[in-house]
Amino acid sequence: MTPSSQALHLKALGARILNEANDLKRTPEALAAELGIESSLVHRVIEGRADLTSALDLLHAMTNKYPISLADIWLDEDDTVDGVKIMSAAETAGSSRVFERRDSHGGKSPYYDYRDTAMSRLAPFKPEWIEELRVVSNDDPDNPDVAYNNGHFLHQTTFFIGPVNFYWDLQGKRHCAEMNTGDSNYITPFVPHSFTSRDPNNLGLIIAITYAGQVGRARRELSAADVDALNAEAGDLRGVNPFLHRLDRHLNAESLSPEELRARLVDAGHNEQSFTEILAGRKEPTYLEIALVADALAVRPQDLVAANMTRGEEVVVKRRDIDLGRNFPDNNNPAYRLVELARTKHQPKLKGFDVTVNGEEGSPFQHSLHEYVYNYGDDEVHLHWHGGHSKTLAPGDSAYIRPMIEHGFARKAKSEAGKLVMIRVPGQLTDDVFDEFAAFEISGRDRVARETRRWF
Ligand SMILES: [Fe+2]
């Protein structure tokens, strides 16, 4: 927290309050009169010239008086330096917490050493450095020395360093994979899992990135709804026809019966027999047929497309040695060697890389995802970013980089290539958000950023 970030925060909160007052069709004078607050104080808060306590008092008075949620109007203070936050290896070491789990002797003994790495309150993830303190001598998934958790609400992707066993439990069947440096995984929420070391003289380490996806951000509305109703509305991606669940949600939203939809399609001159079969779930629609249904509902074809999930896809294991990687930006200028970590089509914007930093200049990256890097090599790497900033990432240091911030990495002159784990996860800048934004009047778009300051 710096004086300038505090000033920016107060300005952003003031703009947000003005924005909300506009939506409520209240002028600052009307706000002041209705809330019993002095008009000059309301103006000072809106202009970002009052202190945080005054701004909070005004926000609370507004949420008491009007049907608005504090969660919708509160903005967190930016804890980054122009979009980047770094944590040193020493700070990481200082956050060590050892957790015990039951063992085969019936008692409890050390299992994990958990340490924080770079985290920001603006980021959707909490990346952790976890040393596996329990050592096993086999790959038996039912080993009584292995303590499974109950799975968790967050998605997880893991980067492995050293000899680590990865265990997971799918519908009561347990699995074990022997992992080594550079291997990676993806774990779907609520799949129980565990990690152990294989070598007492070389304890294994994982960099575990857990993150809340779209469901995490919808938790307020999800928790207010009936779980059976939610289940029925969602269906199961492992079911035979996720298209029908998408269609059902659109029919519910439109309060339209399948018969009425079929009649619309027939009226538009389409094949009755074919659409009868499709709407009854007896025939898989082609993309063209999906587009015709979408037209009849005044929605986009992609609104009716969902990808099936097959059993077993809940956990992905990726081996480092099956992939040589690729040069970035290209073979003529191989600033980085990128090896893709575990991918799943069900989290399309989860992009992990094992990065070898070859260049001494650092070719730029820029994208709409939250990025995390951890230096797992033996050499320093330079991180430079937007605004002319640059910092050295020593071995064990980590960094968070906000979406849309241009940044790059360079190896130190005359030293070996740098080694980074890089994990990108989506925040709220989803394709739906970009498509909606892309439809806005171009002349008004800069007001979106100006009035909230959180978008870009
Ligand atoms: Fe986990």
PDB file of C-alpha atoms in Angstrom, residues 17 78-79 95 103 118 137 172 175 180 202 214 236 256 260 292 298-299 306-307 310 350 355 360 363 383 399 404 426:
ATOM      1  CA  ILE A  17     -20.270   5.658  -5.959  1.00  0.00           C
ATOM      2  CA  ASP A  78      -4.621  -2.498  -5.816  1.00  0.00           C
ATOM      3  CA  ASP A  79      -1.738  -4.214  -3.961  1.00  0.00           C
ATOM      4  CA  SER A  95       5.462 -18.452   5.863  1.00  0.00           C
ATOM      5  CA  ASP A 103       0.008 -42.488   9.286  1.00  0.00           C
ATOM      6  CA  ALA A 118       3.280 -14.439  -4.721  1.00  0.00           C
ATOM      7  CA  SER A 137       8.449 -46.810  -0.832  1.00  0.00           C
ATOM      8  CA  GLY A 172     -14.010 -44.740  -4.968  1.00  0.00           C
ATOM      9  CA  HIS A 175      -4.961 -44.042  -8.567  1.00  0.00           C
ATOM     10  CA  ASN A 180       9.082 -36.028 -11.677  1.00  0.00           C
ATOM     11  CA  ASN A 202      15.497 -35.650  -1.845  1.00  0.00           C
ATOM     12  CA  GLN A 214     -16.688 -19.015 -12.897  1.00  0.00           C
ATOM     13  CA  ASP A 236     -24.128 -33.496 -16.165  1.00  0.00           C
ATOM     14  CA  LEU A 256     -41.240 -21.588 -24.277  1.00  0.00           C
ATOM     15  CA  GLU A 260     -43.707 -24.352 -29.583  1.00  0.00           C
ATOM     16  CA  LEU A 292     -31.139 -23.002 -36.946  1.00  0.00           C
ATOM     17  CA  ALA A 298     -32.745 -15.324 -31.128  1.00  0.00           C
ATOM     18  CA  VAL A 299     -29.522 -16.533 -29.481  1.00  0.00           C
ATOM     19  CA  ALA A 306     -21.528 -27.620 -24.725  1.00  0.00           C
ATOM     20  CA  ALA A 307     -18.705 -30.162 -24.774  1.00  0.00           C
ATOM     21  CA  THR A 310     -15.788 -38.406 -20.462  1.00  0.00           C
ATOM     22  CA  LEU A 350      -6.015 -22.552 -17.900  1.00  0.00           C
ATOM     23  CA  VAL A 355       9.395 -21.922 -19.463  1.00  0.00           C
ATOM     24  CA  GLU A 360      18.804 -11.804 -22.829  1.00  0.00           C
ATOM     25  CA  SER A 363      10.273 -10.846 -25.729  1.00  0.00           C
ATOM     26  CA  LEU A 383      11.262  -9.643 -15.019  1.00  0.00           C
ATOM     27  CA  ALA A 399       5.574 -13.080  -9.095  1.00  0.00           C
ATOM     28  CA  MET A 404      -3.312  -7.108 -19.949  1.00  0.00           C
ATOM     29  CA  PRO A 426      -8.871 -16.748 -16.226  1.00  0.00           C
TER      30      PRO A 426
END
